[in-house]
Coordinates of C-alpha atoms and ligand atoms in Angstrom, one line a residue:
M84 CA 0.0 0.0 0.1
C85 CA 1.0 3.6 -0.4
G86 CA 4.1 4.8 1.5
I87 CA 4.6 8.3 3.0
V88 CA 7.9 9.9 4.0
G89 CA 8.3 13.5 5.0
Y90 CA 11.5 15.4 6.4
V91 CA 12.6 18.6 7.9
G92 CA 16.3 19.0 8.7
H93 CA 19.9 19.7 7.7
R94 CA 20.3 16.9 5.1
D95 CA 19.4 17.0 1.5
C96 CA 15.7 16.5 1.7
T97 CA 15.4 14.8 -1.6
D98 CA 18.0 12.2 -0.7
V99 CA 16.2 11.5 2.6
L100 CA 12.9 11.1 0.8
I101 CA 14.2 8.9 -1.9
N102 CA 16.0 6.7 0.7
G103 CA 13.0 6.5 3.0
L104 CA 10.7 5.7 0.1
S105 CA 13.2 2.9 -1.0
K106 CA 12.7 1.3 2.5
L107 CA 8.9 1.3 2.0
E108 CA 9.1 -0.3 -1.5
Y109 CA 8.2 -3.5 0.1
R110 CA 4.7 -2.2 0.8
G111 CA 4.0 -2.4 -3.1
Y112 CA 3.5 0.6 -5.3
D113 CA 3.1 1.7 -8.9
S114 CA 4.2 5.3 -8.8
A115 CA 6.3 7.7 -6.7
G116 CA 6.7 11.3 -6.2
I117 CA 8.1 14.0 -4.0
A118 CA 7.4 17.7 -3.1
V119 CA 10.3 19.7 -1.6
F120 CA 10.8 23.4 -0.6
N121 CA 13.6 24.4 -2.8
H122 CA 16.2 26.9 -1.4
N123 CA 14.2 29.8 -2.9
Q124 CA 11.3 28.4 -0.6
K125 CA 9.1 27.5 -3.6
I126 CA 7.7 24.1 -3.7
H127 CA 9.2 21.8 -6.4
V128 CA 7.1 18.6 -7.3
A129 CA 8.6 15.7 -9.1
K130 CA 6.5 12.5 -9.8
S131 CA 6.4 9.5 -12.1
K132 CA 4.5 6.4 -12.8
G133 CA 6.4 3.2 -12.1
R134 CA 9.4 2.4 -9.9
L135 CA 11.3 4.8 -7.8
Q136 CA 14.1 4.6 -10.3
N137 CA 11.8 6.2 -12.8
L138 CA 11.4 9.1 -10.6
I139 CA 15.1 9.3 -10.0
D140 CA 15.8 9.2 -13.8
R141 CA 13.1 12.0 -14.4
M142 CA 14.8 14.1 -11.8
N143 CA 18.2 13.5 -13.3
Q144 CA 16.7 14.7 -16.6
D145 CA 14.6 17.6 -15.4
G146 CA 16.5 18.8 -12.4
K147 CA 16.5 17.5 -8.7
P148 CA 14.8 19.6 -6.1
T149 CA 17.2 20.7 -3.3
G150 CA 16.0 21.9 0.0
C151 CA 15.7 20.8 3.6
A152 CA 12.0 20.1 3.9
G153 CA 9.5 18.1 1.9
I154 CA 7.1 15.1 1.6
G155 CA 7.3 11.9 -0.6
H156 CA 5.1 9.1 -1.5
T157 CA 4.8 5.8 -3.2
R158 CA 1.3 5.2 -4.5
W159 CA -0.6 1.8 -4.9
A160 CA -3.5 2.9 -7.1
T161 CA -7.0 2.8 -5.7
H162 CA -8.9 5.7 -7.3
G163 CA -7.5 6.1 -10.9
E164 CA -4.9 4.0 -12.8
P165 CA -1.2 4.3 -12.2
S166 CA -0.1 7.3 -14.1
D167 CA 2.0 10.5 -13.8
I168 CA -1.1 12.6 -13.2
N169 CA -2.5 10.4 -10.5
S170 CA 0.8 10.0 -8.7
H171 CA 1.2 12.0 -5.5
P172 CA 2.0 14.6 -4.3
H173 CA -1.3 16.4 -5.3
S174 CA -1.7 20.1 -5.1
G175 CA -4.8 22.3 -4.3
G176 CA -3.3 25.6 -4.7
R177 CA -1.6 26.7 -1.6
V178 CA -1.7 23.1 -0.2
T179 CA 0.4 20.1 -1.4
I180 CA -0.3 16.6 0.1
V181 CA 0.6 13.0 0.1
H182 CA -1.9 10.5 1.2
N183 CA -2.2 6.8 2.3
G184 CA -5.8 5.4 2.7
I185 CA -9.1 6.1 1.0
I186 CA -11.3 9.1 1.4
E187 CA -14.7 7.4 1.3
N188 CA -16.8 10.5 0.7
Y189 CA -14.6 12.0 -1.8
K190 CA -17.3 12.1 -4.4
E191 CA -19.6 14.3 -2.3
I192 CA -16.8 16.6 -1.5
K193 CA -15.6 16.7 -5.1
D194 CA -19.3 17.6 -6.1
Y195 CA -19.4 20.2 -3.4
L196 CA -16.2 21.9 -4.4
A197 CA -17.0 21.7 -8.0
D198 CA -20.2 23.7 -7.3
K199 CA -17.9 26.3 -5.9
G200 CA -15.9 26.4 -9.1
V201 CA -13.0 24.3 -8.0
T202 CA -11.5 22.1 -10.8
F203 CA -9.7 18.7 -10.7
S204 CA -7.0 17.2 -12.8
S205 CA -6.7 13.7 -11.6
D206 CA -9.1 10.9 -10.7
T207 CA -7.8 10.6 -7.2
D208 CA -9.5 11.0 -3.9
T209 CA -6.3 12.6 -2.7
E210 CA -6.6 15.6 -4.9
V211 CA -10.0 16.1 -3.5
A212 CA -8.5 16.3 0.0
A213 CA -5.9 18.6 -1.2
K214 CA -8.5 21.0 -2.8
L215 CA -10.7 20.7 0.3
L216 CA -7.7 21.8 2.6
D217 CA -6.9 24.7 0.2
Y218 CA -10.6 25.6 0.2
N219 CA -10.8 25.7 3.9
Y220 CA -7.3 27.4 4.4
N221 CA -7.5 30.4 6.6
G222 CA -3.7 31.1 7.0
S223 CA -3.5 28.8 10.1
P224 CA -2.5 25.3 9.0
I225 CA -3.5 23.7 12.3
E226 CA -7.1 25.2 12.3
T227 CA -7.4 24.3 8.7
I228 CA -6.4 20.7 9.3
T229 CA -8.6 20.3 12.3
E230 CA -11.5 21.8 10.3
T231 CA -10.9 19.6 7.3
I232 CA -10.6 16.3 9.0
R233 CA -14.1 16.7 10.4
D234 CA -15.2 16.5 6.8
L235 CA -13.1 13.6 5.8
E236 CA -14.6 10.1 6.0
G237 CA -12.6 6.9 5.6
S238 CA -8.9 6.3 6.3
Y239 CA -6.0 8.5 5.8
A240 CA -2.5 9.4 6.7
L241 CA -1.6 12.7 5.2
G242 CA 1.7 14.6 4.9
I243 CA 1.0 18.3 4.1
I244 CA 2.9 21.3 3.1
F245 CA 1.6 24.9 2.8
A246 CA 3.3 27.1 0.3
D247 CA 3.2 30.0 2.6
H248 CA 4.8 28.0 5.5
P249 CA 8.0 27.1 4.0
N250 CA 10.2 24.3 5.5
V251 CA 7.3 23.1 7.8
V252 CA 5.8 19.7 7.3
Y253 CA 2.5 18.8 8.9
A254 CA 0.9 15.4 9.2
V255 CA -2.4 13.8 10.5
R256 CA -3.8 10.3 10.4
K257 CA -7.0 8.4 10.9
E258 CA -6.8 4.6 10.5
S259 CA -3.8 4.5 8.4
P260 CA -0.5 4.4 10.3
L261 CA 2.0 7.1 10.6
I262 CA 5.0 7.6 12.8
V263 CA 7.0 10.7 13.5
G264 CA 10.9 10.1 13.7
V265 CA 12.9 12.4 16.0
G266 CA 16.6 12.8 15.2
E267 CA 19.3 15.3 16.1
N268 CA 18.1 18.6 14.7
E269 CA 15.8 16.8 12.2
S270 CA 12.5 15.1 12.2
F271 CA 10.6 12.7 9.9
I272 CA 7.1 11.4 9.2
A273 CA 6.8 7.9 7.7
S274 CA 4.3 5.1 7.1
D275 CA 6.6 2.6 8.8
V276 CA 9.7 2.7 10.9
P277 CA 12.3 1.2 8.4
A278 CA 11.9 4.3 6.4
V279 CA 13.7 6.4 9.1
L280 CA 16.0 3.8 10.7
D281 CA 19.1 5.1 8.8
Y282 CA 18.6 8.3 10.8
T283 CA 17.0 7.6 14.1
K284 CA 15.4 4.9 16.1
D285 CA 13.3 7.3 18.2
Y286 CA 9.7 8.0 17.2
Y287 CA 6.2 8.9 18.2
L288 CA 3.2 6.9 17.2
L289 CA 0.5 9.3 15.8
E290 CA -2.8 8.4 17.1
H291 CA -6.1 9.0 15.3
E292 CA -6.6 12.7 14.4
E293 CA -3.5 13.7 16.0
I294 CA -1.5 16.3 14.1
A295 CA 2.3 16.6 14.0
V296 CA 4.1 19.7 13.0
L297 CA 7.8 19.3 12.0
T298 CA 9.9 22.4 11.9
E299 CA 13.6 23.1 12.2
S300 CA 13.4 23.4 15.9
G301 CA 11.7 20.0 16.5
V302 CA 8.2 18.3 16.6
Q303 CA 5.0 19.5 18.2
I304 CA 1.9 17.4 18.4
Y305 CA -1.6 18.5 18.7
D306 CA -4.9 16.8 19.3
S307 CA -7.9 17.1 16.9
F308 CA -9.1 20.4 18.6
G309 CA -5.6 22.0 18.0
R310 CA -4.4 21.6 21.6
K311 CA -0.8 20.9 22.1
I312 CA -0.1 17.5 23.7
Q313 CA 2.9 15.5 25.0
K314 CA 3.5 12.0 23.8
E315 CA 5.7 9.2 24.9
L316 CA 8.9 8.8 22.6
K317 CA 9.4 5.1 21.6
T318 CA 12.6 3.6 20.5
A319 CA 12.5 0.9 17.7
D320 CA 14.3 -2.3 18.5
W321 CA 15.0 -3.1 15.0
D322 CA 18.4 -2.2 13.6
V323 CA 19.5 -1.2 10.0
E324 CA 20.9 -4.7 9.4
A325 CA 17.6 -6.2 10.2
I326 CA 16.1 -4.4 7.2
G327 CA 18.9 -5.1 4.8
K328 CA 19.3 -8.3 2.6
G329 CA 22.3 -9.6 4.7
G330 CA 24.0 -11.1 1.6
Y331 CA 20.9 -12.9 0.3
E332 CA 19.6 -12.2 -3.2
H333 CA 16.2 -11.4 -2.0
F334 CA 14.5 -10.5 1.2
M335 CA 12.2 -13.4 0.9
L336 CA 15.1 -15.9 0.9
K337 CA 16.6 -14.1 3.9
E338 CA 13.4 -14.3 5.6
I339 CA 12.9 -18.0 5.0
H340 CA 16.3 -18.4 6.5
E341 CA 15.3 -16.3 9.4
Q342 CA 12.6 -18.6 10.4
P343 CA 14.4 -20.7 13.1
T344 CA 15.5 -17.5 15.0
A345 CA 12.0 -16.1 14.5
I346 CA 10.5 -19.1 16.1
R347 CA 13.0 -19.1 19.0
N348 CA 12.3 -15.4 19.7
T349 CA 8.6 -15.9 19.7
I350 CA 8.1 -19.1 21.7
M351 CA 11.1 -19.2 24.2
P352 CA 9.9 -16.2 26.3
R353 CA 6.4 -17.7 26.5
I354 CA 7.6 -21.2 27.9
K355 CA 8.2 -21.6 31.7
D356 CA 9.1 -24.9 33.2
G357 CA 8.4 -26.7 30.0
L358 CA 4.8 -25.4 29.8
P359 CA 3.2 -22.5 27.7
N360 CA 2.9 -19.4 29.7
L361 CA 1.1 -16.6 28.0
E362 CA 0.5 -14.5 31.2
E363 CA 2.4 -11.4 30.0
C364 CA -0.1 -11.4 27.1
G365 CA -3.0 -11.3 29.4
I366 CA -3.9 -15.1 29.0
T367 CA -4.2 -17.4 31.9
L368 CA -5.7 -20.9 32.2
D369 CA -8.6 -19.5 33.9
T370 CA -9.2 -16.9 31.0
L371 CA -9.1 -19.8 28.4
R372 CA -11.5 -22.1 30.4
N373 CA -14.3 -19.5 29.8
F374 CA -14.7 -19.5 26.0
R375 CA -17.4 -21.4 24.3
Q376 CA -16.0 -21.1 20.8
I377 CA -13.2 -19.4 19.1
F378 CA -13.2 -17.4 15.7
I379 CA -10.0 -16.8 13.9
V380 CA -10.3 -13.9 11.6
A381 CA -7.6 -12.8 9.2
C382 CA -6.5 -12.3 5.6
G383 CA -4.3 -14.1 3.1
T384 CA -1.4 -15.8 4.8
A385 CA -2.4 -15.0 8.2
M386 CA -5.8 -16.6 7.6
H387 CA -3.9 -19.7 6.5
A388 CA -2.1 -19.6 9.8
G389 CA -5.6 -19.6 11.4
M390 CA -6.5 -22.7 9.4
V391 CA -3.6 -24.6 11.0
G392 CA -4.6 -23.1 14.2
K393 CA -8.1 -24.5 13.8
Y394 CA -7.1 -28.0 13.1
V395 CA -4.6 -28.1 16.0
I396 CA -6.9 -26.4 18.6
E397 CA -10.0 -28.7 17.7
K398 CA -7.8 -31.8 17.7
I399 CA -6.2 -31.4 21.1
A400 CA -8.4 -29.0 23.0
R401 CA -11.7 -30.0 21.4
V402 CA -12.9 -26.4 21.4
P403 CA -14.8 -25.4 18.2
V404 CA -13.0 -22.9 16.0
I405 CA -14.4 -21.1 13.0
V406 CA -11.9 -19.5 10.6
D407 CA -13.1 -16.5 8.8
I408 CA -11.7 -14.3 6.0
A409 CA -11.8 -10.9 7.7
S410 CA -13.6 -9.2 4.7
E411 CA -16.4 -11.8 4.9
F412 CA -16.7 -11.8 8.6
R413 CA -17.3 -8.1 8.8
Y414 CA -20.3 -8.2 6.4
R415 CA -21.9 -11.6 7.2
N416 CA -23.5 -10.7 10.4
P417 CA -21.6 -13.4 12.3
I418 CA -23.2 -15.1 15.3
V419 CA -20.5 -13.9 17.8
G420 CA -20.8 -12.3 21.2
E421 CA -20.2 -12.7 24.9
G422 CA -18.4 -15.9 25.7
D423 CA -16.5 -16.2 22.4
L424 CA -12.9 -15.4 21.8
V425 CA -12.1 -13.8 18.4
I426 CA -8.3 -14.1 17.4
I427 CA -7.1 -11.8 14.9
I428 CA -3.9 -12.7 13.1
S429 CA -2.0 -10.1 11.3
Q430 CA 1.7 -9.4 10.4
S431 CA 1.2 -5.8 9.8
G432 CA -1.4 -5.1 12.5
E433 CA -2.9 -2.5 10.1
T434 CA -4.9 -4.6 7.7
A435 CA -8.1 -2.7 7.2
D436 CA -10.4 -5.8 6.8
S437 CA -8.8 -7.5 10.0
K438 CA -9.0 -4.3 12.0
A439 CA -12.7 -3.7 11.1
A440 CA -13.4 -7.4 12.0
M441 CA -11.8 -6.9 15.3
H442 CA -13.9 -3.7 15.9
L443 CA -17.1 -5.6 15.1
A444 CA -16.2 -8.5 17.4
K445 CA -15.5 -6.1 20.2
K446 CA -18.9 -4.3 19.5
M447 CA -20.7 -7.6 19.6
G448 CA -19.2 -8.3 23.1
A449 CA -16.6 -10.9 22.3
K450 CA -13.1 -10.9 23.7
T451 CA -10.4 -10.3 21.1
L452 CA -6.9 -11.6 21.1
A453 CA -4.4 -10.1 18.6
I454 CA -1.5 -12.1 17.3
V455 CA 0.6 -9.4 15.6
N456 CA 4.1 -8.9 14.5
A457 CA 4.4 -5.0 14.0
M458 CA 5.0 -3.4 17.4
G459 CA 2.5 -0.7 18.3
S460 CA 0.3 -1.3 15.3
S461 CA -3.5 -0.5 15.5
I462 CA -4.6 -4.1 15.9
A463 CA -1.9 -4.6 18.7
R464 CA -3.0 -1.5 20.6
E465 CA -6.8 -2.1 20.2
A466 CA -7.2 -5.9 21.0
D467 CA -8.2 -6.9 24.7
M468 CA -5.2 -9.4 24.7
L469 CA -2.0 -9.4 22.6
I470 CA 0.6 -11.9 21.7
Y471 CA 3.4 -10.3 19.7
T472 CA 5.2 -12.6 17.3
H473 CA 8.9 -11.7 17.1
A474 CA 9.6 -12.3 13.5
G475 CA 11.4 -8.9 13.2
P476 CA 10.7 -6.8 10.1
E477 CA 9.2 -8.7 7.2
I478 CA 10.1 -6.8 3.9
A479 CA 9.2 -9.3 1.2
V480 CA 5.6 -9.0 0.1
A481 CA 5.1 -12.8 0.3
S482 CA 4.9 -13.6 3.8
T483 CA 7.1 -16.5 5.1
K484 CA 8.6 -16.0 8.6
A485 CA 5.6 -14.1 9.8
Y486 CA 3.4 -17.2 8.9
M487 CA 5.9 -19.5 10.6
V488 CA 5.7 -17.5 13.9
Q489 CA 1.9 -17.1 13.6
I490 CA 1.6 -21.0 13.5
A491 CA 4.0 -21.4 16.3
V492 CA 1.8 -19.1 18.5
M493 CA -1.3 -21.1 17.3
Y494 CA 0.6 -24.3 18.7
L495 CA 1.5 -22.8 22.0
F496 CA -2.0 -21.3 22.3
A497 CA -3.6 -24.7 21.5
F498 CA -1.4 -26.5 24.1
E499 CA -2.4 -24.0 26.8
M500 CA -6.0 -24.2 25.8
A501 CA -5.9 -28.0 25.8
L502 CA -4.3 -27.9 29.3
A503 CA -6.8 -25.3 30.5
V504 CA -9.9 -27.4 29.5
G505 CA -8.3 -30.6 30.8
K506 CA -8.0 -32.4 27.5
I507 CA -4.3 -33.0 28.1
D508 CA -2.3 -33.2 31.4
E509 CA 0.9 -31.3 32.2
D510 CA 3.1 -34.3 31.0
E511 CA 1.5 -34.3 27.6
C512 CA 1.7 -30.6 27.4
R513 CA 5.4 -30.6 28.2
R514 CA 6.0 -33.4 25.5
L515 CA 4.2 -31.2 22.8
V516 CA 6.0 -28.0 23.9
A517 CA 9.4 -30.0 23.6
M518 CA 8.6 -31.0 20.2
L519 CA 7.7 -27.4 19.3
E520 CA 11.1 -26.4 20.7
E521 CA 12.9 -28.8 18.3
T522 CA 11.4 -27.2 15.1
P523 CA 13.9 -24.5 14.6
E524 CA 16.7 -27.0 14.5
M525 CA 14.7 -29.3 12.1
I526 CA 14.1 -26.3 9.8
E527 CA 17.8 -25.3 9.9
R528 CA 18.6 -28.9 8.6
L529 CA 15.8 -28.6 6.0
L530 CA 17.3 -25.3 4.7
E531 CA 20.6 -27.1 3.9
K532 CA 18.8 -29.2 1.3
K533 CA 17.4 -26.6 -1.0
E534 CA 18.5 -28.4 -4.3
M535 CA 15.4 -30.5 -4.5
T536 CA 13.2 -27.5 -4.2
Q537 CA 15.2 -25.7 -7.0
Y538 CA 14.8 -28.7 -9.2
I539 CA 11.0 -28.9 -8.5
A540 CA 10.7 -25.2 -9.3
S541 CA 12.5 -25.6 -12.6
S542 CA 9.9 -28.2 -13.5
L543 CA 7.0 -25.8 -12.8
I544 CA 8.0 -22.6 -14.9
T545 CA 6.3 -23.7 -18.0
A546 CA 3.0 -24.5 -16.3
D547 CA -0.1 -22.5 -16.8
S548 CA -1.9 -23.8 -13.9
L549 CA -1.5 -26.4 -10.9
L550 CA -3.2 -27.8 -8.0
Y551 CA -2.0 -28.2 -4.5
I552 CA -3.8 -31.0 -2.7
G553 CA -3.8 -32.5 0.9
R554 CA -6.1 -33.7 3.7
G555 CA -6.6 -32.2 7.2
L556 CA -3.4 -30.3 8.3
D557 CA -1.9 -30.9 5.0
Y558 CA -4.9 -29.2 3.3
A559 CA -4.4 -26.2 5.5
L560 CA -0.7 -26.2 4.5
S561 CA -1.6 -26.6 0.8
M562 CA -3.6 -23.4 0.9
E563 CA -0.5 -21.5 2.0
G564 CA 1.8 -23.3 -0.5
S565 CA -0.7 -22.4 -3.4
L566 CA -0.9 -18.7 -2.4
K567 CA 2.8 -18.5 -2.0
L568 CA 3.3 -19.8 -5.5
K569 CA 0.7 -17.8 -7.3
E570 CA 1.6 -14.4 -5.7
I571 CA 5.1 -14.4 -6.8
S572 CA 5.3 -16.8 -9.8
Y573 CA 2.0 -15.5 -11.4
I574 CA 1.2 -19.2 -12.2
H575 CA -2.5 -19.9 -11.5
S576 CA -2.8 -22.4 -8.7
E577 CA -5.5 -23.6 -6.3
S578 CA -5.5 -25.6 -3.2
Y579 CA -8.0 -28.4 -2.9
A580 CA -9.0 -30.8 -0.2
A581 CA -7.7 -34.0 -1.8
G582 CA -11.0 -36.0 -1.1
E583 CA -13.0 -33.3 -2.8
L584 CA -11.3 -33.4 -6.2
K585 CA -13.4 -36.1 -7.6
H586 CA -16.5 -33.9 -7.1
G587 CA -15.6 -31.8 -9.9
T588 CA -12.1 -30.3 -10.0
I589 CA -10.6 -33.5 -11.2
S590 CA -11.9 -32.6 -14.7
L591 CA -9.2 -30.0 -15.0
I592 CA -6.4 -32.6 -14.7
H593 CA -4.8 -33.0 -18.2
D594 CA -1.5 -34.5 -19.4
G595 CA 1.4 -33.0 -17.6
M596 CA -0.5 -30.8 -15.2
P597 CA 1.5 -30.3 -12.1
V598 CA -0.2 -31.5 -8.8
I599 CA 1.8 -30.7 -5.5
A600 CA 0.4 -33.3 -3.1
V601 CA 1.2 -32.6 0.6
A602 CA 1.0 -35.9 2.5
T603 CA 2.6 -35.7 5.9
Q604 CA -0.3 -36.9 8.0
K605 CA 0.3 -40.6 8.8
E606 CA -3.3 -41.1 9.7
L607 CA -4.5 -39.7 6.3
F608 CA -1.6 -40.9 4.3
D609 CA -3.2 -43.8 2.4
K610 CA -6.3 -41.9 1.7
T611 CA -4.2 -39.1 0.2
V612 CA -2.1 -41.5 -1.8
S613 CA -5.5 -42.9 -3.3
N614 CA -6.4 -39.4 -4.4
I615 CA -2.9 -39.0 -5.8
Q616 CA -3.3 -42.1 -7.9
E617 CA -6.5 -40.6 -9.3
V618 CA -4.8 -37.6 -10.5
K619 CA -1.7 -39.5 -11.8
S620 CA -3.7 -41.9 -13.8
R621 CA -5.3 -38.9 -15.5
G622 CA -1.9 -37.6 -16.6
A623 CA -0.9 -35.3 -13.7
K624 CA 2.7 -34.7 -13.0
V625 CA 2.8 -35.3 -9.2
I626 CA 5.2 -33.7 -6.9
L627 CA 5.0 -35.3 -3.5
I628 CA 5.8 -33.6 -0.2
C629 CA 5.9 -36.5 2.3
R630 CA 8.2 -38.2 4.9
D631 CA 11.5 -39.2 3.5
S632 CA 10.9 -42.8 4.7
Y633 CA 8.1 -43.1 2.1
E634 CA 9.2 -44.5 -1.2
P635 CA 6.5 -43.7 -3.9
E636 CA 5.7 -46.2 -6.5
T637 CA 5.9 -45.1 -10.1
N638 CA 2.1 -44.7 -10.3
T639 CA 2.1 -42.2 -7.2
A640 CA 4.7 -39.5 -7.7
D641 CA 7.2 -38.0 -10.4
L642 CA 9.2 -36.0 -7.9
K643 CA 9.5 -36.2 -4.1
F644 CA 10.6 -33.9 -1.4
G645 CA 11.4 -35.9 1.6
L646 CA 10.7 -34.6 5.2
P647 CA 12.2 -36.0 8.5
E648 CA 10.2 -38.1 10.8
F649 CA 8.2 -35.9 13.2
D650 CA 4.8 -35.9 14.9
D651 CA 1.8 -35.5 12.6
L652 CA 0.6 -32.5 14.7
L653 CA 3.7 -30.5 14.2
M654 CA 4.4 -31.4 10.7
P655 CA 3.2 -27.9 9.2
M656 CA 6.1 -26.2 11.0
I657 CA 8.5 -28.0 8.8
A658 CA 6.5 -29.0 5.7
V659 CA 5.8 -25.4 4.9
V660 CA 9.5 -24.7 4.3
P661 CA 9.8 -26.7 1.0
L662 CA 6.5 -25.0 -0.2
Q663 CA 8.0 -21.5 0.4
L664 CA 11.2 -22.5 -1.3
I665 CA 9.4 -24.1 -4.3
A666 CA 7.5 -20.7 -4.7
Y667 CA 10.6 -18.8 -4.2
Y668 CA 12.7 -20.5 -6.8
T669 CA 9.8 -20.7 -9.3
S670 CA 9.6 -16.9 -9.2
V671 CA 13.4 -16.6 -9.5
H672 CA 13.5 -18.9 -12.4
K673 CA 10.9 -16.9 -14.3
G674 CA 12.8 -13.7 -13.5
N675 CA 10.1 -12.1 -11.6
D676 CA 10.5 -9.4 -9.0
V677 CA 10.3 -11.8 -6.2
D678 CA 10.0 -9.3 -3.2
K679 CA 7.7 -6.9 -5.0
P680 CA 5.2 -8.9 -7.0
R681 CA 3.0 -7.0 -9.3
N682 CA -0.2 -5.6 -8.1
L683 CA 0.5 -6.5 -4.4
A684 CA 1.0 -4.5 -1.4
K685 CA 2.6 -5.5 1.8
S686 CA 0.2 -3.9 4.1
V687 CA -3.3 -3.7 2.8
T688 CA -4.7 -0.7 4.7
V689 CA -7.7 -0.1 2.4
E690 CA -10.8 -2.3 2.0
Ligands
M6R818 O1 -0.4 -7.8 7.6 P1 -1.4 -9.0 7.5 O2 -0.7 -10.3 8.1 O3 -2.6 -8.6 8.1 O4 -1.6 -9.2 6.0 C1 -2.5 -10.2 5.5 C2 -2.3 -10.5 4.1 O5 -2.5 -9.3 3.3 C3 -1.0 -11.1 3.8 O6 -0.8 -12.2 4.5 C4 -0.8 -11.5 2.3 O7 -1.7 -12.5 2.0 C5 0.6 -11.9 1.9 N1 1.0 -11.3 0.7 C6 0.8 -13.3 1.7 O8 2.1 -13.6 1.4

């Protein structure tokens, strides 16, 4: 989604903005632009469709703005196609802005302003906000901003400059995230902490409708009534290396390799005396005893982590779990309320649909538990209970290590829940926890045998379409394997419950069509093998992910990735690794932009 950076200080503003925007590239974008107060105190705007490099090339050609204050933006198109004209910043006369989010009532405002003779040149909701600010402008930026945000519906983070207030940057947000970085004689605004980490680790989290004013003498923050307020300065615990590639060709590969550490960082502080202990997250055995059912609500990969959670919780704790796609949950009038627990899983903690689902759950009287990676994000702050995953910054759009720690937390939670409701005793719980603790080492060993996944990937690059199949936990895993492949390789793929194929989908199988069969569950193995044979005998090229000990007959698989012996229940923790690597290498072989796949955004902050 869109990224915002703003700067006031002693450095070359354009360099800081471009550097900051490059750190936000992972969010996904299709155009970029900046607006800088030049040394003659006039605003110089440069923008371009496409990658940040296009903007840099354009500035090299047309002249680079030089000054010490300005705003920058990477746009992920919502209103209007990606184009130079729709790129941000947008100007409304005396006011120039960059915007992340969606102004839902932009049409009404546009009509209102058009009636007053205001004209528009782009298709964007952002230009409407810029023109409204200009229309309301009375010489006092704070008053104008407080008045204007009363008229704006939807979500926004805005970076604003006023032509007659040179070298001052204003910012305000509602729903969409924005931080204010504070350095030595310099200050920043940014959609996310990585954009400022080269300069400072200290930042303020801007709350709803708070306004930040960045000047040469520092940062002032105001509430929505224009009253000055004091805020707690936070310090990021990420360092610059954590957001670099560390010698890997892509962030995605680096993040796949970081999974063992991410698991250790996430689970070890939550294990005491060999048992799960989630007390610091506000969860005790007593809390868990009182829930009659659990909803897990999330989007994309996070929802797939919820699917693993469902199988595990239901299997060992025997508590009913409903997994919902957040965008469906919020509009399907769910039967949820007091006595229910709603778990929201999110890497970014800012996903608009997940956030709205959480608000709905709270309104309906359910308790909410957030499982979130990004510290201080909206979902993390607003949930009743919170378990942070400690994956560190995830930059690649395709989520890997965040998924891994989400499922690790699902396991810990399920073990604690099963103990709380008396379905397992402490000895069994200790046995399960000990197995979970073994997974980082097992993953480290798996990562040493990447060659087979490279070979499998090379066999997929000419495919137009493929299927992932599995049963039970393997089906949950297939969903993630399939999403990973399609989002970065652009090959159409679907995941299917293996037993369901014969009810229609099997008609798609044709000679040479790849089918990736995940068969790690001993209990269901023979059943899955029968389904594999059904597709194999119709010409499918079967790639089998199963235990190393299984030697497939010729009528079962063409290629096999072997996994070590492990308990069925915990198999997803290790079996997902070859699925991630197959997706990664397929994308690499196809020459795609692995970390920034087309059309996708890292953090989906609009509906
Ligand atoms: O930040 P979130 O975990 O809430 O994001 C949810 C999805 O948008 C995200 O998992 C998406 O599906 C990823 N691109 C998958 O790799």
